[in-house]
């Protein structure tokens, strides 16, 4: 029977705090914000333009393009297209910029990362 006490290991909450304060995690947050904030602002402005034009520029929005299709309907459908486009762009951006950093952080937390 040994009287040596084992060295204390870093508890799980402490490990997460250390990761949160790391430069790598700050880079991950910066990468996310670099995409999310500009896209959110751009989409909100695009949507606000649609709503404002629908409320205050009824003649313009009612302009028929062909058949029963008018500018308002086209803008409304483009809202859906924009949503899917942003989702597609984000998936590409995340795969290229965000996921590699997140995987390194996860591997380090799990103890599988390279020891630097």
Coordinates of N, CA, C and O in Angstrom, one line a residue:
X1 N 0.8 -1.2 0.0 CA 0.0 0.0 0.0 C 0.9 1.2 0.0 O 1.8 1.4 0.8
X2 N 0.6 2.1 -0.9 CA 1.4 3.3 -1.1 C 0.8 4.5 -0.4 O -0.4 4.6 -0.5
X3 N 1.6 5.3 0.2 CA 1.1 6.6 0.8 C 1.2 7.8 -0.1 O 0.8 8.9 0.2
X4 N 1.7 7.5 -1.3 CA 1.8 8.6 -2.3 C 0.4 9.0 -2.8 O -0.3 8.1 -3.2
X5 N 0.1 10.3 -2.8 CA -1.1 10.7 -3.4 C -0.9 11.1 -4.8 O 0.1 11.7 -5.2
X6 N -1.8 10.6 -5.6 CA -1.6 10.9 -7.1 C -1.7 12.4 -7.3 O -2.4 13.2 -6.6
X7 N -1.0 12.9 -8.3 CA -1.1 14.3 -8.7 C -2.5 14.6 -9.1 O -3.2 13.8 -9.8
X8 N -3.0 15.7 -8.7 CA -4.4 16.1 -9.1 C -4.5 16.3 -10.6 O -3.6 16.9 -11.2
X9 N -5.6 15.8 -11.1 CA -5.8 16.0 -12.6 C -6.7 17.2 -12.7 O -7.5 17.6 -11.8
X10 N -6.6 17.8 -13.9 CA -7.5 19.0 -14.1 C -8.9 18.5 -14.3 O -9.2 17.6 -15.0
X11 N -9.8 19.1 -13.5 CA -11.2 18.7 -13.6 C -11.8 19.2 -14.9 O -11.3 20.1 -15.5
X12 N -12.9 18.5 -15.3 CA -13.5 18.8 -16.5 C -13.9 20.3 -16.7 O -13.6 20.9 -17.7
X13 N -14.6 20.9 -15.7 CA -14.9 22.3 -15.9 C -13.7 23.2 -16.1 O -13.7 24.1 -16.8
X14 N -12.6 22.9 -15.3 CA -11.4 23.7 -15.5 C -10.8 23.6 -16.9 O -10.3 24.6 -17.5
X15 N -10.9 22.4 -17.5 CA -10.4 22.2 -18.8 C -11.2 23.1 -19.8 O -10.6 23.6 -20.7
X16 N -12.5 23.1 -19.6 CA -13.3 23.9 -20.5 C -13.0 25.4 -20.4 O -13.0 26.1 -21.4
X17 N -12.7 25.9 -19.2 CA -12.4 27.3 -19.0 C -11.1 27.6 -19.7 O -10.9 28.6 -20.3
X18 N -10.1 26.7 -19.5 CA -8.8 26.9 -20.2 C -9.0 27.0 -21.7 O -8.4 27.8 -22.3
X19 N -9.8 26.1 -22.2 CA -10.0 26.1 -23.7 C -10.7 27.4 -24.1 O -10.4 28.0 -25.1
X20 N -11.7 27.8 -23.3 CA -12.5 29.0 -23.6 C -11.5 30.3 -23.7 O -11.7 31.2 -24.4
X21 N -10.5 30.3 -22.8 CA -9.6 31.4 -22.8 C -8.4 31.3 -23.8 O -7.6 32.2 -23.8
X22 N -8.4 30.2 -24.5 CA -7.3 30.0 -25.4 C -7.4 30.8 -26.7 O -8.5 31.3 -27.1
X23 N -6.2 31.0 -27.3 CA -6.2 31.8 -28.6 C -6.9 31.0 -29.7 O -7.6 31.6 -30.5
X24 N -6.8 29.7 -29.6 CA -7.5 28.9 -30.7 C -9.0 29.1 -30.6 O -9.7 29.2 -31.6
X25 N -9.6 29.1 -29.4 CA -11.0 29.2 -29.2 C -11.4 30.6 -29.6 O -12.5 30.8 -30.3
X26 N -10.6 31.6 -29.3 CA -10.9 33.0 -29.8 C -10.9 33.1 -31.3 O -11.7 33.8 -31.9
X27 N -10.0 32.4 -31.9 CA -10.0 32.3 -33.4 C -11.2 31.7 -33.9 O -11.8 32.1 -35.0
X28 N -11.7 30.6 -33.3 CA -13.0 30.0 -33.7 C -14.1 30.9 -33.6 O -14.9 31.0 -34.5
X29 N -14.2 31.7 -32.5 CA -15.3 32.6 -32.3 C -15.2 33.7 -33.4 O -16.2 34.2 -33.9
X30 N -14.0 34.2 -33.6 CA -13.8 35.2 -34.7 C -14.2 34.7 -36.0 O -14.8 35.5 -36.8
X31 N -13.9 33.5 -36.3 CA -14.3 32.9 -37.6 C -15.8 32.8 -37.8 O -16.3 33.1 -38.8
X32 N -16.4 32.4 -36.7 CA -17.9 32.3 -36.7 C -18.5 33.7 -36.9 O -19.4 33.9 -37.7
X33 N -18.0 34.7 -36.1 CA -18.6 36.0 -36.2 C -18.3 36.7 -37.5 O -19.1 37.5 -38.0
X34 N -17.2 36.3 -38.1 CA -16.8 36.9 -39.4 C -17.8 36.5 -40.5 O -17.9 37.2 -41.5
X35 N -18.5 35.5 -40.3 CA -19.6 35.1 -41.3 C -20.9 35.4 -40.8 O -21.7 36.0 -41.6
X36 N -21.2 35.1 -39.6 CA -22.6 35.2 -39.1 C -23.1 36.6 -39.0 O -24.2 36.9 -39.5
X37 N -22.3 37.5 -38.4 CA -22.8 38.9 -38.3 C -23.0 39.6 -39.6 O -24.1 40.2 -39.8
X38 N -22.1 39.6 -40.6 CA -22.4 40.2 -41.8 C -23.6 39.6 -42.6 O -24.4 40.4 -43.2
X39 N -23.7 38.3 -42.6 CA -24.8 37.7 -43.3 C -26.1 38.0 -42.6 O -27.1 38.2 -43.3
X40 N -26.1 38.1 -41.3 CA -27.4 38.4 -40.6 C -27.8 39.8 -40.9 O -29.0 40.1 -41.2
X41 N -26.8 40.7 -40.9 CA -27.2 42.1 -41.2 C -27.6 42.2 -42.7 O -28.6 42.9 -43.0
X42 N -26.9 41.6 -43.6 CA -27.3 41.6 -45.0 C -28.7 41.1 -45.2 O -29.5 41.7 -45.9
X43 N -29.0 39.9 -44.6 CA -30.3 39.3 -44.8 C -31.4 40.2 -44.2 O -32.5 40.4 -44.8
X44 N -31.1 40.7 -43.0 CA -32.1 41.6 -42.3 C -32.4 42.8 -43.2 O -33.6 43.2 -43.4
X45 N -31.4 43.4 -43.8 CA -31.6 44.6 -44.6 C -32.4 44.2 -45.9 O -33.3 45.0 -46.3
X46 N -32.1 43.1 -46.4 CA -32.8 42.6 -47.6 C -34.3 42.4 -47.3 O -35.1 42.7 -48.1
X47 N -34.5 41.8 -46.2 CA -35.9 41.5 -45.7 C -36.6 42.8 -45.4 O -37.8 43.0 -45.8
X48 N -35.9 43.7 -44.7 CA -36.5 45.0 -44.4 C -36.9 45.8 -45.7 O -37.9 46.4 -45.8
X49 N -36.0 45.7 -46.7 CA -36.3 46.4 -48.0 C -37.6 45.8 -48.6 O -38.4 46.6 -49.0
X50 N -37.7 44.5 -48.5 CA -38.9 43.8 -49.1 C -40.2 44.3 -48.3 O -41.2 44.7 -48.9
X51 N -40.1 44.4 -47.0 CA -41.3 44.8 -46.2 C -41.6 46.3 -46.5 O -42.7 46.6 -46.6
X52 N -40.6 47.1 -46.4 CA -40.8 48.5 -46.6 C -41.3 48.8 -48.0 O -42.3 49.6 -48.2
X53 N -40.8 48.2 -49.0 CA -41.3 48.4 -50.4 C -42.7 47.9 -50.5 O -43.6 48.5 -51.2
X54 N -43.0 46.8 -49.8 CA -44.4 46.3 -49.9 C -45.4 47.2 -49.2 O -46.5 47.3 -49.6
X55 N -44.9 47.9 -48.2 CA -45.8 48.8 -47.4 C -45.9 50.2 -48.1 O -47.0 50.8 -48.1
X56 N -44.8 50.7 -48.6 CA -44.8 52.1 -49.1 C -44.6 52.3 -50.6 O -44.8 53.4 -51.1
X57 N -44.3 51.2 -51.3 CA -44.1 51.4 -52.8 C -45.0 50.3 -53.5 O -44.5 49.5 -54.2
X58 N -46.3 50.4 -53.2 CA -47.2 49.4 -53.7 C -47.3 49.4 -55.2 O -47.4 48.4 -55.8
X59 N -47.2 50.6 -55.8 CA -47.2 50.7 -57.3 C -46.0 50.0 -57.9 O -46.2 49.2 -58.8
X60 N -44.9 50.2 -57.3 CA -43.7 49.5 -57.8 C -43.8 48.0 -57.6 O -43.5 47.3 -58.5
X61 N -44.1 47.6 -56.4 CA -44.2 46.2 -56.1 C -45.3 45.5 -56.9 O -45.2 44.3 -57.2
X62 N -46.3 46.3 -57.3 CA -47.4 45.7 -58.1 C -47.1 45.6 -59.6 O -47.9 45.1 -60.4
X63 N -46.0 46.1 -60.0 CA -45.6 46.1 -61.4 C -45.5 44.7 -61.9 O -44.8 43.9 -61.4
X64 N -46.3 44.4 -63.0 CA -46.3 43.1 -63.5 C -45.1 42.9 -64.4 O -44.7 43.7 -65.2
X65 N -44.5 41.7 -64.2 CA -43.3 41.4 -65.0 C -43.7 40.5 -66.2 O -43.3 40.8 -67.3
X66 N -44.5 39.5 -66.0 CA -45.1 38.7 -67.0 C -46.2 37.9 -66.4 O -46.2 37.4 -65.3
X67 N -47.3 37.8 -67.2 CA -48.5 37.1 -66.7 C -49.0 37.8 -65.4 O -49.1 39.0 -65.3
X68 N -49.2 36.9 -64.4 CA -49.7 37.4 -63.0 C -48.5 37.5 -62.1 O -48.7 37.7 -60.9
X69 N -47.3 37.5 -62.6 CA -46.1 37.6 -61.7 C -45.7 39.0 -61.6 O -45.4 39.7 -62.6
X70 N -45.7 39.6 -60.4 CA -45.3 40.9 -60.2 C -44.0 41.0 -59.4 O -43.5 40.0 -58.9
X71 N -43.5 42.2 -59.2 CA -42.2 42.4 -58.4 C -42.3 41.9 -57.0 O -41.4 41.3 -56.5
X72 N -43.5 42.1 -56.4 CA -43.6 41.7 -55.0 C -43.5 40.1 -54.9 O -42.9 39.6 -53.9
X73 N -44.1 39.4 -55.8 CA -44.0 38.0 -55.7 C -42.6 37.5 -56.0 O -42.1 36.6 -55.3
X74 N -41.9 38.1 -56.9 CA -40.6 37.8 -57.2 C -39.7 38.1 -56.0 O -38.9 37.2 -55.6
X75 N -39.8 39.2 -55.3 CA -39.0 39.5 -54.1 C -39.3 38.5 -53.0 O -38.4 38.1 -52.3
X76 N -40.6 38.2 -52.9 CA -41.0 37.2 -51.8 C -40.3 35.8 -52.1 O -39.8 35.2 -51.2
X77 N -40.3 35.4 -53.3 CA -39.7 34.1 -53.7 C -38.2 34.2 -53.5 O -37.5 33.2 -53.1
X78 N -37.6 35.4 -53.8 CA -36.2 35.5 -53.6 C -35.8 35.5 -52.1 O -34.6 35.2 -51.8
X79 N -36.7 35.8 -51.2 CA -36.4 35.6 -49.8 C -36.0 34.1 -49.5 O -35.1 33.9 -48.8
X80 N -36.8 33.2 -50.1 CA -36.5 31.8 -49.9 C -35.2 31.4 -50.5 O -34.4 30.7 -50.0
X81 N -34.9 31.9 -51.7 CA -33.7 31.6 -52.4 C -32.5 32.1 -51.6 O -31.5 31.4 -51.4
X82 N -32.6 33.3 -51.1 CA -31.6 33.9 -50.3 C -31.3 33.1 -49.0 O -30.2 32.9 -48.7
X83 N -32.4 32.6 -48.4 CA -32.2 31.8 -47.2 C -31.4 30.5 -47.5 O -30.5 30.2 -46.8
X84 N -31.8 29.8 -48.6 CA -31.1 28.6 -49.0 C -29.6 28.9 -49.4 O -28.7 28.2 -49.1
X85 N -29.4 30.0 -50.1 CA -28.1 30.4 -50.5 C -27.2 30.7 -49.3 O -26.0 30.2 -49.3
X86 N -27.7 31.4 -48.3 CA -26.9 31.7 -47.1 C -26.6 30.4 -46.4 O -25.5 30.2 -45.9
X87 N -27.5 29.5 -46.3 CA -27.3 28.2 -45.6 C -26.2 27.4 -46.4 O -25.3 26.8 -45.7
X88 N -26.3 27.4 -47.7 CA -25.3 26.7 -48.5 C -23.9 27.3 -48.3 O -22.9 26.6 -48.1
X89 N -23.8 28.7 -48.4 CA -22.6 29.4 -48.2 C -22.0 29.1 -46.8 O -20.8 28.9 -46.6
X90 N -22.9 29.1 -45.8 CA -22.4 28.8 -44.4 C -21.8 27.4 -44.3 O -20.8 27.2 -43.7
X91 N -22.5 26.4 -44.9 CA -22.0 25.1 -44.8 C -20.6 24.9 -45.5 O -19.7 24.3 -45.0
X92 N -20.4 25.6 -46.6 CA -19.0 25.7 -47.2 C -18.0 26.4 -46.3 O -16.9 25.9 -46.2
X93 N -18.4 27.5 -45.8 CA -17.5 28.3 -45.0 C -17.2 27.5 -43.7 O -16.0 27.5 -43.3
X94 N -18.1 26.9 -43.1 CA -17.9 26.1 -41.9 C -16.9 25.0 -42.1 O -16.0 24.7 -41.4
X95 N -17.2 24.3 -43.2 CA -16.3 23.1 -43.6 C -14.9 23.6 -43.8 O -13.9 22.9 -43.5
X96 N -14.7 24.8 -44.3 CA -13.4 25.2 -44.7 C -12.7 25.9 -43.5 O -11.5 25.7 -43.3
X97 N -13.4 26.8 -42.7 CA -12.8 27.6 -41.7 C -13.1 27.2 -40.3 O -12.2 27.3 -39.4
X98 N -14.3 26.8 -40.0 CA -14.7 26.6 -38.6 C -14.5 25.2 -38.2 O -13.9 25.0 -37.1
X99 N -14.9 24.2 -39.0 CA -14.8 22.8 -38.5 C -13.3 22.4 -38.2 O -13.2 21.7 -37.2
X100 N -12.3 22.7 -39.0 CA -11.0 22.3 -38.6 C -10.5 22.8 -37.3 O -9.9 22.1 -36.5
X101 N -10.9 24.0 -37.0 CA -10.5 24.6 -35.6 C -11.3 23.9 -34.5 O -10.7 23.5 -33.5
X102 N -12.6 23.7 -34.8 CA -13.4 23.0 -33.8 C -13.0 21.6 -33.5 O -12.9 21.1 -32.4
X103 N -12.5 20.9 -34.6 CA -12.1 19.5 -34.4 C -10.8 19.5 -33.7 O -10.5 18.6 -32.9
X104 N -9.9 20.4 -33.9 CA -8.6 20.5 -33.1 C -8.9 20.7 -31.6 O -8.3 20.1 -30.8
X105 N -9.8 21.7 -31.4 CA -10.2 21.9 -30.0 C -10.8 20.7 -29.3 O -10.5 20.3 -28.2
X106 N -11.7 20.0 -30.0 CA -12.3 18.8 -29.5 C -11.3 17.7 -29.3 O -11.3 17.1 -28.2
X107 N -10.3 17.6 -30.2 CA -9.3 16.5 -30.0 C -8.4 16.8 -28.8 O -8.1 15.9 -28.1
X108 N -8.1 18.1 -28.6 CA -7.3 18.5 -27.5 C -8.1 18.2 -26.2 O -7.5 17.7 -25.2
X109 N -9.4 18.5 -26.1 CA -10.2 18.2 -24.9 C -10.3 16.7 -24.7 O -10.3 16.3 -23.5
X110 N -10.3 15.9 -25.7 CA -10.4 14.5 -25.5 C -9.0 13.8 -25.3 O -9.0 12.6 -25.0
X111 N -8.0 14.7 -25.4 CA -6.6 14.1 -25.1 C -6.1 13.4 -26.3 O -5.1 12.7 -26.2
X112 N -6.6 13.7 -27.5 CA -6.2 13.0 -28.7 C -5.4 13.9 -29.6 O -4.8 13.5 -30.6
X113 N -5.3 15.2 -29.2 CA -4.6 16.2 -30.0 C -3.1 16.0 -29.9 O -2.6 15.4 -29.0
X114 N -2.4 16.6 -30.9 CA -0.9 16.6 -30.8 C -0.5 17.5 -29.7 O -1.0 18.5 -29.4
X115 N 0.5 17.0 -29.0 CA 1.0 17.7 -27.8 C 2.0 18.8 -28.3 O 3.1 18.5 -28.8
X116 N 1.6 20.1 -28.2 CA 2.4 21.2 -28.7 C 3.2 21.7 -27.6 O 2.9 21.8 -26.5

